Amino acid sequence: MQNPRARANAALLQAVYYLDRELAPSTKVRAFIRALATVDALSDDELVERANSQTLTELDGIGPSTGEVIADAVLERPSSYLAKLEARTRIPIGAGEAIRDAIRGDCHLHSTWSDGAAPVATMAVAARALGHDYMVLTDHSARLTIAHGLDETRVRRQLDEIATVNAQMAPFRVLSGLEVDILEDGSLDLADDLLAELDVVVGSVHSKFRMPREDMTRRLVMAIASPHIDMIGHITNRKVAGGGRDGSVFDAEIVFAACARFDTAIEINCRPERQDPPEDLVALARQWDLKFCINTDAHAPGQLEWQPYGCDKLAQLDIGPDSVINTWSADELVGWASSR
Ligand SMILES: [Zn+2]
Ligand SMILES: [Zn+2]
């Protein structure tokens, strides 16, 4: 069995995983991250001694909750804190269960290369643990400086890291990708020849959400017409949590007609604060017989669990697994993406 410090580390990371799953406030998550750093500086002996004497909370960075989780792990007791947290944050699944069972990968997620919280390998281990055969790594492109987006040089370096992770994790596959910014004129934030080298590319709007309807329609259609864009991410950019944000306004008939013409998929973004696109747009996309991709847009390992939200949404609109491209194998997915 692991040593006390390794057990404490694992328990704290498990708590972070559950907290990320419920999109807990960052202060809460940070408390556990801080505790990880404190534990890292302690010897096994001091950990055991403080767990026994209940003096862990005397240390900077350890509070009552984190102290309880650490003590239980160190002394190899079952953790009621973790058990309660697991139960409270479990993601329910309803009508969408058949779709979830058919899903084999996640095509939109981030790592520490851009604004994600975990390295590629950590995300891959979590995706594999959920039963996925593959994940597409889609960090941000350079224009999104606030998210430390990737330019050509960093995309190439990331391809090397993907190769390393794949060598360790086969048969699980990390597919190369990018969440490339759709610029205001509909052009893309990375050169076409490099986009062509990536397995799967998500195109998303991250600026000027309020542009006039005609301009936004043109912007989206331009991106959809690009042979390098395989799917459009969070197409309306609405936010349904916090202060909320109305979705962008565009002519959905024209946009979806373009998706049908160029065989571009629509992402069902499962982030709880996005839930994008809304039901009426999904129903319209279905009339155009479009392909869907149910993505978590995870920025942390626990967020990879969000696909049930999108599965339920599609099932409630009578859309089945056949319309969902991440029910395909990695080879089928990459084959489709490269043939378009
Ligand atoms: Zn995005
Ligand atoms: Zn994203």
Coordinates of C-alpha atoms and ligand atoms in Angstrom, one line a residue:
M1 CA 0.0 0.0 0.0
Q2 CA 1.1 3.6 -0.6
N3 CA 2.8 5.6 2.1
P4 CA 0.8 8.0 4.2
R5 CA 1.7 11.1 2.2
A6 CA 0.8 9.4 -1.1
R7 CA -2.5 8.4 0.4
A8 CA -3.2 11.9 1.6
N9 CA -2.4 13.3 -1.8
A10 CA -4.7 10.8 -3.5
A11 CA -7.6 11.6 -1.1
L12 CA -7.2 15.4 -1.6
L13 CA -7.0 15.0 -5.4
Q14 CA -10.2 12.8 -5.2
A15 CA -11.9 15.7 -3.3
V16 CA -10.8 18.1 -6.0
Y17 CA -12.2 15.8 -8.7
Y18 CA -15.6 15.7 -7.0
L19 CA -15.6 19.5 -6.5
D20 CA -14.8 20.1 -10.1
R21 CA -17.6 17.8 -11.1
E22 CA -20.1 20.1 -9.4
L23 CA -18.3 23.2 -10.6
A24 CA -17.7 24.2 -7.0
P25 CA -16.5 27.8 -6.3
S26 CA -12.8 28.1 -7.0
T27 CA -12.1 29.1 -3.4
K28 CA -13.3 25.7 -2.3
V29 CA -11.1 23.9 -4.8
R30 CA -8.2 26.1 -4.0
A31 CA -8.4 25.1 -0.3
F32 CA -7.7 21.5 -1.3
I33 CA -5.0 22.5 -3.7
R34 CA -3.3 24.5 -0.9
A35 CA -3.6 21.5 1.4
L36 CA -1.8 19.4 -1.2
A37 CA 1.1 21.8 -1.1
T38 CA 1.2 21.7 2.7
V39 CA 1.1 17.9 2.8
D40 CA 3.9 17.7 0.2
A41 CA 6.2 19.5 2.6
L42 CA 5.6 17.0 5.5
S43 CA 7.3 13.8 6.3
D44 CA 5.3 10.6 6.6
D45 CA 6.2 10.5 10.3
E46 CA 4.9 14.0 11.0
L47 CA 1.7 13.3 9.0
V48 CA 1.0 10.2 11.1
E49 CA 1.8 11.9 14.3
R50 CA -0.4 15.0 13.5
A51 CA -3.2 12.8 12.3
N52 CA -3.2 10.9 15.6
S53 CA -3.0 14.0 17.7
Q54 CA -5.5 15.9 15.6
T55 CA -3.1 18.8 15.1
L56 CA -3.1 18.9 11.3
T57 CA -5.2 22.1 11.3
E58 CA -2.4 23.9 13.2
L59 CA -0.6 24.0 9.9
D60 CA -0.9 26.8 7.4
G61 CA -3.1 25.7 4.5
I62 CA -5.0 23.0 6.3
G63 CA -8.6 23.6 7.6
P64 CA -11.2 21.4 9.2
S65 CA -12.4 19.8 6.0
T66 CA -9.0 19.2 4.4
G67 CA -7.6 18.1 7.8
E68 CA -10.4 15.5 8.1
V69 CA -9.7 14.1 4.6
I70 CA -6.0 14.0 5.2
A71 CA -6.3 12.3 8.7
D72 CA -8.7 9.7 7.4
A73 CA -6.3 8.9 4.5
V74 CA -3.2 8.8 6.6
L75 CA -4.8 6.6 9.2
E76 CA -6.5 4.4 6.6
R77 CA -10.0 5.1 7.8
P78 CA -13.0 5.4 5.5
S79 CA -13.7 9.0 4.7
S80 CA -17.2 10.1 5.4
Y81 CA -16.4 13.5 4.0
L82 CA -15.4 12.0 0.6
A83 CA -18.3 9.6 0.6
K84 CA -20.8 12.5 1.1
L85 CA -19.0 14.6 -1.4
E86 CA -19.1 11.8 -4.0
A87 CA -22.8 11.2 -3.4
R88 CA -23.7 14.9 -3.6
T89 CA -21.7 15.6 -6.8
R90 CA -22.7 12.4 -8.7
I91 CA -24.0 13.3 -12.2
P92 CA -27.4 11.9 -12.7
I93 CA -28.4 10.3 -16.0
G94 CA -32.0 9.8 -17.3
A95 CA -33.3 9.2 -20.8
G96 CA -29.8 9.7 -22.3
E97 CA -28.3 6.6 -20.8
A98 CA -28.3 4.7 -24.1
I99 CA -26.4 7.5 -25.8
R100 CA -24.0 7.7 -22.9
D101 CA -23.4 4.0 -23.1
A102 CA -22.6 4.4 -26.8
I103 CA -20.2 7.3 -26.4
R104 CA -16.5 6.4 -26.8
G105 CA -14.7 9.7 -26.5
D106 CA -14.8 13.4 -25.7
C107 CA -13.9 15.9 -28.4
H108 CA -13.5 19.1 -26.5
L109 CA -11.3 19.5 -23.4
H110 CA -8.4 21.6 -22.2
S111 CA -5.1 21.0 -20.4
T112 CA -2.5 23.2 -18.7
W113 CA -1.2 24.0 -22.2
S114 CA -4.0 26.6 -22.2
D115 CA -6.4 27.3 -19.4
G116 CA -7.0 23.8 -18.1
A117 CA -6.1 22.8 -14.6
A118 CA -4.4 19.4 -15.3
P119 CA -1.7 18.1 -17.6
V120 CA -2.6 16.1 -20.7
A121 CA -1.7 12.8 -19.1
T122 CA -3.9 13.5 -16.1
M123 CA -6.8 14.3 -18.3
A124 CA -6.2 11.2 -20.4
V125 CA -6.1 8.9 -17.3
A126 CA -9.4 10.4 -16.1
A127 CA -11.0 10.0 -19.6
R128 CA -9.9 6.4 -19.7
A129 CA -11.3 5.8 -16.3
L130 CA -14.7 6.9 -17.6
G131 CA -14.6 4.2 -20.2
H132 CA -13.5 6.4 -23.1
D133 CA -11.3 4.9 -25.9
Y134 CA -10.0 8.4 -26.9
M135 CA -10.1 12.1 -26.2
V136 CA -9.4 15.0 -28.5
L137 CA -7.1 17.6 -26.9
T138 CA -8.5 21.0 -27.9
D139 CA -6.6 23.7 -26.1
H140 CA -7.2 27.3 -27.2
S141 CA -5.6 29.1 -30.1
A142 CA -3.2 32.0 -29.6
R143 CA -5.8 34.8 -30.0
L144 CA -7.3 33.9 -26.7
T145 CA -4.3 35.3 -24.8
I146 CA -6.3 35.3 -21.5
A147 CA -6.3 31.5 -21.8
H148 CA -2.7 31.3 -22.8
G149 CA -3.7 30.0 -26.3
L150 CA -1.3 28.1 -28.5
D151 CA 0.6 29.5 -31.5
E152 CA 2.1 27.3 -34.2
T153 CA 5.3 26.7 -32.2
R154 CA 3.4 25.5 -29.1
V155 CA 1.0 23.4 -31.2
R156 CA 4.0 21.6 -32.6
R157 CA 5.5 21.1 -29.2
Q158 CA 2.1 19.8 -27.9
L159 CA 2.0 17.2 -30.7
D160 CA 5.3 15.8 -29.3
E161 CA 3.7 15.5 -25.9
I162 CA 0.6 13.8 -27.3
A163 CA 2.9 11.2 -28.9
T164 CA 4.6 10.6 -25.6
V165 CA 1.3 10.2 -23.7
N166 CA 0.0 7.9 -26.4
A167 CA 3.0 5.7 -26.2
Q168 CA 2.3 5.3 -22.5
M169 CA -1.5 4.9 -22.7
A170 CA -2.2 2.7 -25.7
P171 CA -4.7 1.5 -26.7
F172 CA -6.3 4.6 -25.3
R173 CA -5.7 7.5 -27.7
V174 CA -5.2 11.2 -27.3
L175 CA -6.2 12.7 -30.7
S176 CA -4.6 16.0 -31.7
G177 CA -6.9 19.0 -32.0
L178 CA -7.5 22.6 -31.2
E179 CA -10.3 24.9 -30.2
V180 CA -9.5 27.5 -32.8
D181 CA -10.9 30.9 -32.5
I182 CA -13.3 32.0 -35.2
L183 CA -12.2 35.6 -35.8
E184 CA -14.6 38.5 -36.4
D185 CA -14.4 38.1 -40.2
G186 CA -14.9 34.3 -40.0
S187 CA -11.3 33.5 -40.6
L188 CA -9.4 31.1 -38.3
D189 CA -6.8 31.8 -35.7
L190 CA -4.2 29.3 -37.1
A191 CA -2.7 28.6 -40.5
D192 CA -4.7 26.2 -42.7
D193 CA -1.7 23.8 -43.2
L194 CA -1.3 23.3 -39.5
L195 CA -5.0 22.9 -38.9
A196 CA -4.9 20.2 -41.6
E197 CA -2.4 18.2 -39.6
L198 CA -4.6 18.0 -36.6
D199 CA -7.0 15.1 -36.1
V200 CA -10.1 17.0 -35.0
V201 CA -10.7 20.7 -34.8
V202 CA -13.4 22.6 -32.9
G203 CA -14.1 26.1 -34.1
S204 CA -15.5 28.6 -31.5
V205 CA -16.4 32.2 -31.2
H206 CA -14.8 33.8 -28.1
S207 CA -15.2 37.5 -28.9
K208 CA -17.7 40.1 -30.1
F209 CA -20.7 38.0 -29.2
R210 CA -23.0 40.9 -29.7
M211 CA -22.2 41.6 -33.4
P212 CA -25.2 42.3 -35.7
R213 CA -27.2 39.2 -36.8
E214 CA -26.0 39.3 -40.4
D215 CA -22.4 39.7 -39.4
M216 CA -22.6 36.8 -37.0
T217 CA -24.3 34.6 -39.6
R218 CA -21.6 35.3 -42.1
R219 CA -18.9 34.7 -39.5
L220 CA -20.2 31.3 -38.6
V221 CA -20.9 30.3 -42.2
M222 CA -17.3 31.2 -43.1
A223 CA -16.0 28.9 -40.4
I224 CA -18.4 26.1 -41.2
A225 CA -17.3 26.2 -44.8
S226 CA -13.6 25.7 -43.8
P227 CA -12.6 22.1 -44.5
H228 CA -10.5 22.2 -41.3
I229 CA -13.4 22.9 -38.9
D230 CA -15.1 19.7 -37.9
M231 CA -17.5 21.1 -35.4
I232 CA -18.7 24.4 -34.0
G233 CA -18.3 24.7 -30.3
H234 CA -20.8 26.4 -27.9
I235 CA -22.5 28.0 -30.9
T236 CA -24.6 30.7 -29.2
N237 CA -22.1 31.5 -26.3
R238 CA -25.0 31.9 -24.0
K239 CA -24.4 31.6 -20.2
V240 CA -27.2 30.2 -18.0
A241 CA -25.5 30.6 -14.6
G242 CA -24.3 33.5 -12.6
G243 CA -25.3 36.8 -14.2
G244 CA -26.1 34.8 -17.4
R245 CA -25.5 36.0 -20.9
D246 CA -27.9 36.0 -23.8
G247 CA -26.8 34.0 -26.8
S248 CA -25.5 35.6 -30.0
V249 CA -28.0 36.3 -32.6
F250 CA -27.7 34.7 -36.1
D251 CA -29.8 33.2 -38.8
A252 CA -29.9 29.6 -37.6
E253 CA -31.5 28.3 -40.8
I254 CA -28.6 29.6 -42.9
V255 CA -26.0 28.5 -40.4
F256 CA -27.5 24.9 -40.2
A257 CA -27.9 24.8 -44.0
A258 CA -24.2 25.5 -44.2
C259 CA -23.5 22.7 -41.6
A260 CA -25.5 20.3 -43.8
R261 CA -23.8 21.4 -47.0
F262 CA -20.3 21.1 -45.5
D263 CA -21.0 18.2 -43.2
T264 CA -19.9 20.2 -40.1
A265 CA -21.1 18.9 -36.7
I266 CA -22.8 20.9 -34.0
E267 CA -21.3 20.5 -30.5
I268 CA -23.6 19.8 -27.6
N269 CA -21.6 21.7 -25.0
C270 CA -22.3 20.1 -21.6
R271 CA -20.8 22.7 -19.3
P272 CA -23.5 23.4 -16.7
E273 CA -23.2 27.2 -17.1
R274 CA -23.4 27.0 -20.9
Q275 CA -25.8 24.1 -21.9
D276 CA -25.3 25.3 -25.5
P277 CA -27.1 25.2 -27.9
P278 CA -30.5 25.6 -26.3
E279 CA -33.3 23.0 -27.0
D280 CA -35.0 25.0 -29.8
L281 CA -31.8 25.2 -31.8
V282 CA -31.0 21.5 -31.3
A283 CA -34.5 20.7 -32.5
L284 CA -33.9 22.9 -35.6
A285 CA -30.5 21.3 -36.2
R286 CA -32.2 17.9 -36.1
Q287 CA -34.5 19.0 -38.9
W288 CA -31.4 19.6 -41.0
D289 CA -30.3 16.1 -40.0
L290 CA -27.0 17.4 -38.7
K291 CA -24.4 15.5 -36.8
F292 CA -24.0 16.2 -33.1
C293 CA -20.9 15.8 -30.8
I294 CA -21.5 15.7 -27.1
N295 CA -18.6 17.4 -25.5
T296 CA -17.7 18.4 -21.9
D297 CA -15.4 21.3 -22.6
A298 CA -13.7 20.1 -19.5
H299 CA -11.0 22.3 -17.9
A300 CA -10.3 19.7 -15.1
P301 CA -10.5 15.9 -14.8
G302 CA -13.8 15.8 -12.8
Q303 CA -15.5 17.9 -15.5
L304 CA -15.1 15.1 -18.0
E305 CA -18.1 13.5 -16.3
W306 CA -20.6 16.1 -17.7
Q307 CA -21.6 14.2 -20.9
P308 CA -24.9 12.9 -19.3
Y309 CA -26.3 16.5 -19.5
G310 CA -26.0 16.5 -23.2
C311 CA -27.1 12.9 -23.6
D312 CA -30.3 13.6 -21.7
K313 CA -30.9 16.8 -23.8
L314 CA -30.7 14.9 -27.1
A315 CA -32.8 11.9 -25.8
Q316 CA -35.5 14.3 -24.7
L317 CA -35.6 15.6 -28.3
D318 CA -35.8 12.0 -29.6
I319 CA -32.3 12.1 -31.0
G320 CA -30.5 8.8 -30.7
P321 CA -26.8 7.6 -30.7
D322 CA -26.8 7.4 -34.5
S323 CA -26.6 11.2 -34.8
V324 CA -23.8 11.5 -32.3
I325 CA -20.3 11.3 -33.8
N326 CA -18.4 10.6 -30.6
T327 CA -20.1 7.2 -30.5
W328 CA -17.8 6.4 -33.4
S329 CA -14.4 4.7 -32.9
A330 CA -11.3 7.0 -33.0
D331 CA -10.5 5.7 -36.5
E332 CA -14.0 6.4 -37.8
L333 CA -13.9 9.9 -36.3
V334 CA -10.4 10.8 -37.6
G335 CA -11.4 9.3 -41.0
W336 CA -14.5 11.5 -41.2
A337 CA -12.6 14.6 -40.1
S338 CA -9.8 14.2 -42.6
S339 CA -12.2 13.4 -45.5
R340 CA -14.2 16.5 -45.3
Ligands
ZN1 ZN -14.7 27.8 -25.9
ZN2 ZN -13.3 25.0 -24.7

